[in-house]
CSV table of C-alpha atoms in Angstrom, one decimal:
chain,number,residue,atom,x,y,z
A,1,MET,CA,-18.1,12.6,11.1
A,2,SER,CA,-15.4,14.9,12.4
A,3,LYS,CA,-12.4,15.5,10.7
A,4,HIS,CA,-10.2,13.4,13.5
A,5,ALA,CA,-12.5,10.5,12.8
A,6,MET,CA,-12.1,10.9,9.1
A,7,GLU,CA,-8.4,10.7,9.5
A,8,ALA,CA,-8.2,8.0,11.7
A,9,MET,CA,-10.7,6.0,8.9
A,10,PHE,CA,-7.9,6.5,6.2
A,11,ASP,CA,-5.3,5.6,8.2
A,12,ASP,CA,-7.0,2.2,8.8
A,13,ILE,CA,-7.7,2.0,5.2
A,14,GLU,CA,-3.8,2.7,4.4
A,15,GLN,CA,-2.5,0.4,7.1
A,16,ASN,CA,-4.7,-2.3,5.9
A,17,LEU,CA,-3.4,-1.5,2.0
A,18,LEU,CA,0.0,-1.4,3.5
A,19,GLU,CA,-0.6,-5.0,4.8
A,20,LEU,CA,-2.1,-6.4,1.5
A,21,ILE,CA,0.8,-4.9,-0.6
A,22,ALA,CA,3.5,-6.5,1.5
A,23,ASP,CA,1.9,-9.8,1.1
A,24,PHE,CA,1.5,-9.1,-2.6
A,25,LEU,CA,5.2,-8.5,-2.9
A,26,ASP,CA,6.1,-11.6,-0.8
A,27,SER,CA,3.8,-13.8,-2.8
A,28,GLU,CA,5.0,-16.6,-4.7
A,29,GLU,CA,3.4,-15.3,-7.9
A,30,VAL,CA,5.4,-12.0,-7.7
A,31,GLN,CA,8.3,-13.8,-6.7
A,32,LEU,CA,7.8,-16.4,-9.8
A,33,ASP,CA,7.3,-13.2,-12.0
A,34,GLU,CA,10.7,-11.8,-10.9
A,35,ALA,CA,12.6,-14.9,-11.2
A,36,ILE,CA,11.6,-15.5,-14.7
A,37,GLY,CA,11.7,-11.9,-15.9
A,38,LEU,CA,15.4,-11.8,-14.4
A,39,PHE,CA,14.6,-8.4,-12.0
A,40,ASN,CA,15.0,-8.0,-8.3
A,41,ASP,CA,15.7,-5.7,-5.9
A,42,PRO,CA,19.0,-6.0,-4.6
A,43,THR,CA,18.0,-4.4,-1.0
A,44,PRO,CA,15.3,-6.4,0.9
A,45,ARG,CA,11.9,-5.1,0.8
A,46,GLU,CA,11.9,-4.5,4.6
A,47,ASP,CA,15.0,-2.2,4.1
A,48,THR,CA,13.6,-0.1,1.3
A,49,GLU,CA,10.1,-0.3,2.7
A,50,LEU,CA,8.8,-0.4,-0.9
A,51,HIS,CA,5.2,-1.9,0.4
A,52,ILE,CA,5.0,1.8,2.5
A,53,ARG,CA,5.8,3.7,-0.6
A,54,MET,CA,3.4,1.9,-2.5
A,55,ALA,CA,0.5,2.2,0.0
A,56,LYS,CA,1.1,6.1,0.1
A,57,ALA,CA,1.2,6.5,-3.2
A,58,ALA,CA,-2.1,4.6,-3.5
A,59,MET,CA,-3.8,6.3,-0.6
A,60,VAL,CA,-2.7,9.8,-2.6
A,61,GLU,CA,-5.0,8.5,-5.7
A,62,TYR,CA,-7.7,7.1,-3.4
A,63,LYS,CA,-8.3,10.4,-1.3
A,64,LYS,CA,-8.4,12.2,-4.9
A,65,THR,CA,-11.2,9.9,-6.0
A,66,VAL,CA,-13.3,9.2,-2.7
A,67,VAL,CA,-16.1,11.7,-2.2
A,68,TYR,CA,-17.2,12.3,1.0
A,69,ARG,CA,-21.3,12.0,1.5
A,70,GLY,CA,-22.2,12.8,5.0
A,71,SER,CA,-23.9,16.1,5.9
């Protein structure tokens, strides 16, 4: 697999992860936990880009872990 193709695959995985994290952060369960715990981010998520920062951090760890098994 070419470096370009591999980077495209990582970009696709990161985009999927970003969307999953955004949905998770917006879920009723997280909203309820934040309300019960009396904590919240005073800035709207779309302004803080928390889901993007979380996805990027997760991808750093993911890339440290995965091994390319191709020739």
